[in-house]
Amino acid sequence: MRLVTPVTQKTRLVNLVTQRMRTAPADQLTFRVRIGILPFYFIGGLMTRRYLEFRRVAFYSSIFGHASGMGI
């Protein structure tokens, strides 16, 4: 029975990454940058979408509120 500890997995991953970096450093750099940006992009997109939905709902509710209040 062979134990696979997180350390060995990590070293394997590091070896793979260094191997990739040696083969294609530019691709690895862009990949790492993308991975770094991705969560922020995702969270920002979610928050922006929610904010826009909130603004749209508030806008429509204010319009309809005024319209119904004026008896139109």
C-alpha positions as CSV (number, residue, x, y, z in Angstrom):
1,M,0.0,0.0,0.0
2,R,1.4,3.3,-1.1
3,L,0.5,6.5,0.8
4,V,0.0,9.5,-1.4
5,T,0.5,12.5,0.8
6,P,-0.3,16.1,-0.2
7,V,3.4,16.8,-0.1
8,T,4.2,14.3,-2.8
9,Q,1.2,15.5,-4.9
10,K,2.5,19.0,-4.4
11,T,6.0,18.2,-5.5
12,R,4.6,16.3,-8.5
13,L,2.5,19.3,-9.4
14,V,5.6,21.6,-9.0
15,N,7.6,19.3,-11.1
16,L,4.9,19.3,-13.8
17,V,4.6,23.1,-13.7
18,T,8.4,23.6,-13.9
19,Q,8.5,21.1,-16.8
20,R,5.8,23.1,-18.5
21,M,7.6,26.3,-17.8
22,R,10.7,25.0,-19.3
23,T,8.8,23.9,-22.4
24,A,6.6,26.9,-22.8
25,P,7.3,29.8,-20.4
26,A,5.1,32.3,-22.1
27,D,2.1,29.9,-22.1
28,Q,2.7,29.1,-18.5
29,L,2.9,32.8,-17.6
30,T,-0.4,33.6,-19.4
31,F,-2.0,30.5,-17.8
32,R,-0.9,31.6,-14.3
33,V,-2.1,35.1,-14.9
34,R,-5.4,33.9,-16.2
35,I,-5.8,31.6,-13.2
36,G,-5.0,34.5,-10.9
37,I,-7.5,36.8,-12.5
38,L,-10.3,34.3,-13.0
39,P,-11.8,34.3,-9.4
40,F,-11.8,38.1,-9.3
41,Y,-13.3,38.2,-12.8
42,F,-16.0,35.7,-11.8
43,I,-16.8,37.5,-8.5
44,G,-16.8,40.9,-10.3
45,G,-19.1,39.6,-13.0
46,L,-21.5,38.2,-10.4
47,M,-21.5,41.4,-8.4
48,T,-21.9,43.5,-11.5
49,R,-24.8,41.4,-12.8
50,R,-26.5,41.4,-9.4
51,Y,-26.0,45.2,-9.1
52,L,-27.4,45.8,-12.6
53,E,-30.4,43.6,-11.8
54,F,-31.0,45.5,-8.6
55,R,-30.7,48.8,-10.4
56,R,-33.1,47.6,-13.1
57,V,-35.6,46.4,-10.6
58,A,-35.4,49.6,-8.6
59,F,-35.8,51.6,-11.8
60,Y,-38.9,49.7,-12.9
61,S,-40.4,49.6,-9.5
62,S,-40.0,53.4,-9.2
63,I,-41.5,54.0,-12.6
64,F,-44.5,51.7,-11.9
65,G,-44.8,53.0,-8.4
66,H,-45.1,56.6,-9.7
67,A,-47.4,55.5,-12.5
68,S,-49.8,53.6,-10.2
69,G,-49.6,56.4,-7.6
70,M,-50.6,58.9,-10.3
71,G,-53.5,56.6,-11.2
72,I,-52.2,56.0,-14.8
